[in-house]
PDB file of C-alpha atoms in Angstrom:
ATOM      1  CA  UNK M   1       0.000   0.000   0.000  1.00 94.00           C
ATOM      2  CA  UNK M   2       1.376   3.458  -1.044  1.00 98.00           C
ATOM      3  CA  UNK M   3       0.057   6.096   1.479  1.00 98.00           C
ATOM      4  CA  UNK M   4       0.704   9.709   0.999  1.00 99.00           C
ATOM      5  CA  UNK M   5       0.935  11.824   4.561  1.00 99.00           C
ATOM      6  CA  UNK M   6       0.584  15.183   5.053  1.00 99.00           C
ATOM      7  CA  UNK M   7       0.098  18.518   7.576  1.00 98.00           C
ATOM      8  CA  UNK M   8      -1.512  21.029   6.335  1.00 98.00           C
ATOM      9  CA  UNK M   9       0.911  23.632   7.382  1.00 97.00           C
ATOM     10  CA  UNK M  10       3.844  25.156   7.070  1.00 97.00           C
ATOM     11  CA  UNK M  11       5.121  25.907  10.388  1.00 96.00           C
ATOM     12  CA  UNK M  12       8.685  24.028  11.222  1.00 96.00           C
ATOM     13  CA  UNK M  13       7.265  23.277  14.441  1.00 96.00           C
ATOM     14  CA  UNK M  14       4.074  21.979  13.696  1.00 97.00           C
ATOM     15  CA  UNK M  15       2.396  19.838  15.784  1.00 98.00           C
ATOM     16  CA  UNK M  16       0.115  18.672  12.920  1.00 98.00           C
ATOM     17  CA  UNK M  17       3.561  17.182  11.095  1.00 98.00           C
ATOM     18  CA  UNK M  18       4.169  15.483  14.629  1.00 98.00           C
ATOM     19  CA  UNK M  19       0.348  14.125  14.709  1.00 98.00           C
ATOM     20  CA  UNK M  20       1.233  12.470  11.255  1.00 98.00           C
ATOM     21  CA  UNK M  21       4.398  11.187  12.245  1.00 98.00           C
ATOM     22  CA  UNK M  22       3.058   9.104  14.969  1.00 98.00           C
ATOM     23  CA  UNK M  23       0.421   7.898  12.496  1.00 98.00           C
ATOM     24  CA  UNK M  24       2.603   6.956  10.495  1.00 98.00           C
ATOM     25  CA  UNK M  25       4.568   4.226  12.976  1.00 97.00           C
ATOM     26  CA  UNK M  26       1.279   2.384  12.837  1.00 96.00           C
ATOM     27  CA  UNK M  27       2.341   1.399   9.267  1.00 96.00           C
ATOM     28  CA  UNK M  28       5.565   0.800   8.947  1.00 92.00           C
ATOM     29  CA  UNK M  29       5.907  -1.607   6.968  1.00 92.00           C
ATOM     30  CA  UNK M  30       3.717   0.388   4.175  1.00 95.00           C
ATOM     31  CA  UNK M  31       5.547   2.759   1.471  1.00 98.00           C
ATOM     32  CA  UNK M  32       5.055   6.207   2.418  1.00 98.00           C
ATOM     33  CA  UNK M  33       5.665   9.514   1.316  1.00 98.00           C
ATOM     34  CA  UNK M  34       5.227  12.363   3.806  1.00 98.00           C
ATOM     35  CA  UNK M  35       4.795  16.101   2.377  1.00 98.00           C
ATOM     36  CA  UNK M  36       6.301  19.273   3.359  1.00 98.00           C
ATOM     37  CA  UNK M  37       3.477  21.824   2.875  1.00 97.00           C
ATOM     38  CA  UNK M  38       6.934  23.887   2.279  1.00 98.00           C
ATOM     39  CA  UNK M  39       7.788  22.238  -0.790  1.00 98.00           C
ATOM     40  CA  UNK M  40       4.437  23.195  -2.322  1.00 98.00           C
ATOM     41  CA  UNK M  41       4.672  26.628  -2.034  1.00 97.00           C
ATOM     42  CA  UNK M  42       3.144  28.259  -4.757  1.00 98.00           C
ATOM     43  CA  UNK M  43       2.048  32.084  -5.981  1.00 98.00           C
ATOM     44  CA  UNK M  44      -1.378  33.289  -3.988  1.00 98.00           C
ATOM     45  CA  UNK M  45      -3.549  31.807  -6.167  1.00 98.00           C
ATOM     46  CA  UNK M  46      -5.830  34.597  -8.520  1.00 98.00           C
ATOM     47  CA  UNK M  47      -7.723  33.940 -11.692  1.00 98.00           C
ATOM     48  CA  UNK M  48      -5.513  37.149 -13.213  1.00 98.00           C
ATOM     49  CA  UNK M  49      -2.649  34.566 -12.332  1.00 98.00           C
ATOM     50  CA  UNK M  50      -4.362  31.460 -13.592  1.00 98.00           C
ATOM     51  CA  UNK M  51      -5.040  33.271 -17.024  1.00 98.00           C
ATOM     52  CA  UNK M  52      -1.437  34.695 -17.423  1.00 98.00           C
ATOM     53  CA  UNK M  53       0.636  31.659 -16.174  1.00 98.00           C
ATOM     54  CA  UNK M  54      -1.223  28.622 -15.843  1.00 98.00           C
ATOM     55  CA  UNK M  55      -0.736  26.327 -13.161  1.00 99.00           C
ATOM     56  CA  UNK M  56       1.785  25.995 -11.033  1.00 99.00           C
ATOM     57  CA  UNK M  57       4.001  23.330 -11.869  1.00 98.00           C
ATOM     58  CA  UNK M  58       4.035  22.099  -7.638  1.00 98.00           C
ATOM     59  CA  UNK M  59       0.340  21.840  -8.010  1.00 99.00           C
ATOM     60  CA  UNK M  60       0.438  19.011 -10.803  1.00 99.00           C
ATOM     61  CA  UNK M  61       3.005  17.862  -8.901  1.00 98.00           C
ATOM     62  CA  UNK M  62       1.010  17.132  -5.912  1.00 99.00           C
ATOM     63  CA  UNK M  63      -1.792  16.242  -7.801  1.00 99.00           C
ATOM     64  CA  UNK M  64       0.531  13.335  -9.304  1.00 99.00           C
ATOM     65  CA  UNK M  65       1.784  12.475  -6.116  1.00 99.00           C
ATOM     66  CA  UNK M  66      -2.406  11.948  -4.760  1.00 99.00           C
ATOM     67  CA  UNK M  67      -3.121   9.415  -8.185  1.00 99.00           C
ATOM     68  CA  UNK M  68      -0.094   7.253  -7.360  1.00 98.00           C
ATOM     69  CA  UNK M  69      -1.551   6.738  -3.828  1.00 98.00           C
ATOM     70  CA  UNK M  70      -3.468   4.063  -1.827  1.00 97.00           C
ATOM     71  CA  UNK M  71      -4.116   6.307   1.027  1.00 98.00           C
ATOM     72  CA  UNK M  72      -3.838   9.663   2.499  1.00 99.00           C
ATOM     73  CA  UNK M  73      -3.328  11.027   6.015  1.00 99.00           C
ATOM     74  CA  UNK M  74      -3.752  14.394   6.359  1.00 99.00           C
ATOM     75  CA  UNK M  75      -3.326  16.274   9.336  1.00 99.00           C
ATOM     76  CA  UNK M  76      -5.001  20.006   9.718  1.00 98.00           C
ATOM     77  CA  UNK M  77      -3.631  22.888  11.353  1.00 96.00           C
ATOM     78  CA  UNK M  78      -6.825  25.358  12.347  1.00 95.00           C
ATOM     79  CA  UNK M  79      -6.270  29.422  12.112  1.00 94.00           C
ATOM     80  CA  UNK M  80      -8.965  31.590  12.678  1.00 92.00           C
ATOM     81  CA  UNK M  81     -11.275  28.879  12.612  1.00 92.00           C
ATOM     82  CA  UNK M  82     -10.184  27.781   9.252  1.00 94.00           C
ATOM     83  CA  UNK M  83      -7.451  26.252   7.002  1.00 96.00           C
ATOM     84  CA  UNK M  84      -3.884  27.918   6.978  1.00 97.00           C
ATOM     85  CA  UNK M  85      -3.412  29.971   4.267  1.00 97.00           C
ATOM     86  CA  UNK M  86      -0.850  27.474   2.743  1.00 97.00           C
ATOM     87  CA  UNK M  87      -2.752  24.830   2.629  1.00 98.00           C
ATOM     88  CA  UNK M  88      -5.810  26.597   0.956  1.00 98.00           C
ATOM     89  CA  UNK M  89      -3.389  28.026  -1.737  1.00 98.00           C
ATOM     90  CA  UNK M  90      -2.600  24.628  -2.283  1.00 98.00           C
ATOM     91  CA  UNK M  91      -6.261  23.055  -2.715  1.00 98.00           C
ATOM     92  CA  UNK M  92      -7.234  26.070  -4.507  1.00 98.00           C
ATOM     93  CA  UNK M  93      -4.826  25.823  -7.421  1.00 99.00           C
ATOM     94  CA  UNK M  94      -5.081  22.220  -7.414  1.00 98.00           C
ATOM     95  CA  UNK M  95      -8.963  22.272  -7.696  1.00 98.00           C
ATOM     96  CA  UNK M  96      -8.568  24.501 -10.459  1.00 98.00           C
ATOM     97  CA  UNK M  97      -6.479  21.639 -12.703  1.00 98.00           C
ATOM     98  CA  UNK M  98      -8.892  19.356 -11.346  1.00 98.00           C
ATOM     99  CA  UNK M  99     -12.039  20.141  -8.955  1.00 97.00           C
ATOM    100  CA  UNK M 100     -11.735  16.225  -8.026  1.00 98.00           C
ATOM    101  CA  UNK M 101      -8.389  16.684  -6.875  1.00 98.00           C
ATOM    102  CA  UNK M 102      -8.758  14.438  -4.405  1.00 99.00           C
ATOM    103  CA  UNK M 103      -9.175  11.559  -7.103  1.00 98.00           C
ATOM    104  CA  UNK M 104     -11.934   9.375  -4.356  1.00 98.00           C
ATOM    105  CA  UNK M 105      -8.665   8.360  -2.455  1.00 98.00           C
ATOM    106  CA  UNK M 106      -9.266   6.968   0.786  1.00 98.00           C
ATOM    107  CA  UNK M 107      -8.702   9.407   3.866  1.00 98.00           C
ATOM    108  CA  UNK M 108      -7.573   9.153   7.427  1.00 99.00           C
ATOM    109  CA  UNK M 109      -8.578  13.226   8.043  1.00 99.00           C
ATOM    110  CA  UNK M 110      -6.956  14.263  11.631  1.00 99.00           C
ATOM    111  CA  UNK M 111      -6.439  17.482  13.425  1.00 98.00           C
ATOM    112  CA  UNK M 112      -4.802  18.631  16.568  1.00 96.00           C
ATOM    113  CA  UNK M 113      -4.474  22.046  18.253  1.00 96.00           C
ATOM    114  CA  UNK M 114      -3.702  23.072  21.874  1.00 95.00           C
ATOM    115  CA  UNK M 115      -7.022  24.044  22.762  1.00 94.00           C
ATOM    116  CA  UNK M 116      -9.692  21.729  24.038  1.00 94.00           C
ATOM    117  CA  UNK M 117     -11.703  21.386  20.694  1.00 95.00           C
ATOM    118  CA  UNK M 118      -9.056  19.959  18.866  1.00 96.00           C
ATOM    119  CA  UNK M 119      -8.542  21.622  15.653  1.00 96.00           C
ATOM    120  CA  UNK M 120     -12.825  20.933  15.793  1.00 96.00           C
ATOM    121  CA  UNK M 121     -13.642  24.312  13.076  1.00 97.00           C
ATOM    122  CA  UNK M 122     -11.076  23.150   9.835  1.00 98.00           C
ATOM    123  CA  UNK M 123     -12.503  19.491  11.111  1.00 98.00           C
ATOM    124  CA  UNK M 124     -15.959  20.371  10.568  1.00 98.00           C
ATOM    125  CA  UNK M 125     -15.367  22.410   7.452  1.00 98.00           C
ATOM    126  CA  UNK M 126     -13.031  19.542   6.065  1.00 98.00           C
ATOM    127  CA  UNK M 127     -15.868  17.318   6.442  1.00 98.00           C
ATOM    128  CA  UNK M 128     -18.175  19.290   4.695  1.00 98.00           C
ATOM    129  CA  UNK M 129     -15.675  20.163   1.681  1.00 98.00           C
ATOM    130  CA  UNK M 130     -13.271  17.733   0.797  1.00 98.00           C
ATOM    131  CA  UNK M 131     -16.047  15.504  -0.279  1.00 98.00           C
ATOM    132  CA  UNK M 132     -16.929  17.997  -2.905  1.00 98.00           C
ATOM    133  CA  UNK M 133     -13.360  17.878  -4.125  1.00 98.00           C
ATOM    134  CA  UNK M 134     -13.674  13.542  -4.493  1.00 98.00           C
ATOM    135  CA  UNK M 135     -12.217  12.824  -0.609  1.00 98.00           C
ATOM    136  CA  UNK M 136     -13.453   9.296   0.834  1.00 98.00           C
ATOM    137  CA  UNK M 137     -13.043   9.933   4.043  1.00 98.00           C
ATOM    138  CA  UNK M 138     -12.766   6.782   5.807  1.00 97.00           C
ATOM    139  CA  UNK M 139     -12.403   8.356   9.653  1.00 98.00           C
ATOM    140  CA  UNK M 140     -11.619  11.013  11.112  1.00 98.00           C
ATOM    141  CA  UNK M 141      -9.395  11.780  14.639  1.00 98.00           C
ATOM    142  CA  UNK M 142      -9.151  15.075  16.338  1.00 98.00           C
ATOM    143  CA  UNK M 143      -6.675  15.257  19.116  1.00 98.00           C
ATOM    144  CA  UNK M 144      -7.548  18.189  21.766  1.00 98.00           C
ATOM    145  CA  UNK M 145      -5.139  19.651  24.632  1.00 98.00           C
ATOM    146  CA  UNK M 146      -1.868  18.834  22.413  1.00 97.00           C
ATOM    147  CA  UNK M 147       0.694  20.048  25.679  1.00 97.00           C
ATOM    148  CA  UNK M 148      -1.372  17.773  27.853  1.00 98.00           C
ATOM    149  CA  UNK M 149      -2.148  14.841  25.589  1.00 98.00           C
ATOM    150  CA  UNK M 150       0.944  14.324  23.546  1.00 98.00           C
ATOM    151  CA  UNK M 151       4.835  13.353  23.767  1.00 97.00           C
ATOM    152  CA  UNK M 152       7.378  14.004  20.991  1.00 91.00           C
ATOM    153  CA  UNK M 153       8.579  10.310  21.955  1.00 94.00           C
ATOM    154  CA  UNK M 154       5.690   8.448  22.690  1.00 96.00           C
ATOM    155  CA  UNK M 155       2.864  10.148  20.858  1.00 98.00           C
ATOM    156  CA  UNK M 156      -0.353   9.839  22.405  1.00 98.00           C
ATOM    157  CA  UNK M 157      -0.448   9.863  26.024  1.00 98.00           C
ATOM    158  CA  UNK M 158      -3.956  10.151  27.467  1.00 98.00           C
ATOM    159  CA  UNK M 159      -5.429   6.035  27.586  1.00 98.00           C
ATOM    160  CA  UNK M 160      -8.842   7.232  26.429  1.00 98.00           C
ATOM    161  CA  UNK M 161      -8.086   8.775  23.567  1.00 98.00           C
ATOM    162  CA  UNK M 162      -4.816   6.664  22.635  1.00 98.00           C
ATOM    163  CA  UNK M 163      -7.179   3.171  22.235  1.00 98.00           C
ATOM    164  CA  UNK M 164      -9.418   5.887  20.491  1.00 98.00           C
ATOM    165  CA  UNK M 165      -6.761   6.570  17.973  1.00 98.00           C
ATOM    166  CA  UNK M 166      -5.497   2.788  17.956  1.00 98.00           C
ATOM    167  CA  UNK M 167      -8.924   1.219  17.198  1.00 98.00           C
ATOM    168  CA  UNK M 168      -9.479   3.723  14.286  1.00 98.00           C
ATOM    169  CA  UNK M 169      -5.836   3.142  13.086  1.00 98.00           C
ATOM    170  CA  UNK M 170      -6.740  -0.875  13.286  1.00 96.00           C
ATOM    171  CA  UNK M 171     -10.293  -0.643  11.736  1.00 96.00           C
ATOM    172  CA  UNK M 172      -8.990   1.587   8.740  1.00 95.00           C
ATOM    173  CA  UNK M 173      -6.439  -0.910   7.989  1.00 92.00           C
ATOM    174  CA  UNK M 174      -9.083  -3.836   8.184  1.00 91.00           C
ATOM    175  CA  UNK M 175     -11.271  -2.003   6.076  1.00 88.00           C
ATOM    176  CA  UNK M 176      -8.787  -1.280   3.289  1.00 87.00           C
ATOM    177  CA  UNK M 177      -7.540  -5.121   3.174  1.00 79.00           C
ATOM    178  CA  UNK M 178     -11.458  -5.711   2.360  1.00 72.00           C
TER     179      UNK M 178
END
């Protein structure tokens, strides 16, 4: 299985990134690419810009990178309620090549924040939009209270919401030997 992993942010110190990380030890033995949101950095997307230079050569890019995959994990960072800036750029030049961009690949859709909702606004709004752009979401796992709940070495610390994340992990891959 080729799974494709991603934050969507561009902060060095994201804890998004870290959230994906730790996903990704639950399939190890799987080939995986993880994204840097940095190394998609395109122009602020504007139709002026669309008409005068076409696409951005990153967004085919990552568009190419989403076709050759089996899965995706993707990880949201919330600002102002909403997607970072970078990663909107990003889906809104890459919806404009192709408004299915996300090609009906299966999802693992996450978010984390250091608040008590947990990243709960882009969650909500993810929900309701990446479907529109050809997501299957197959679950979805919001971490609240990052400082509190999380550990650079061991990941998830609270029990309740680590066997949370665990039996999602295991029923996703289940589902996607079906």
């Amino acid at each position: 299985m080729k799974i494709l992993a991603f934050a969507g942010s561009n902060s060095s110190r994201s804890i998004n990134r870290k959230l994906v990380i730790h996903t990704l030890s639950y399939f190890e033995e799987e080939k995986v690419t993880l994204l840097d949101l940095n190394d998609f950095e395109m122009p602020l997307f504007s139709v002026d810009r669309e008409r005068n230079d076409g696409y951005p050569h990153k967004a085919h890019q990552l568009l190419e990178l989403i076709a050759a995959c089996d899965l995706m994990i993707v990880s949201l960072a919330e600002h102002n309620n909403s997607y970072t800036t970078a990663f909107k750029n990003v889906m809104d030049w890459c919806s404009r090549i192709n408004g299915k961009f996300f090609q009906n690949k299966p999802m693992l859709l996450m978010s984390i924040s250091p608040g008590g909702f947990g990243g709960g606004n882009v969650m909500n709004s993810a929900k309701a939009y990446f479907p529109k752009c050809s997501a299957n979401i197959l679950d979805t796992f919001s971490l609240p209270s990052f400082n509190q709940n999380f550990e650079e070495n061991e990941g998830i610390i609270h029990p309740e919401i680590k066997a949370d994340f665990i039996a999602k992990i295991k029923a996703l891959r289940e589902g996607l030997k079906k």
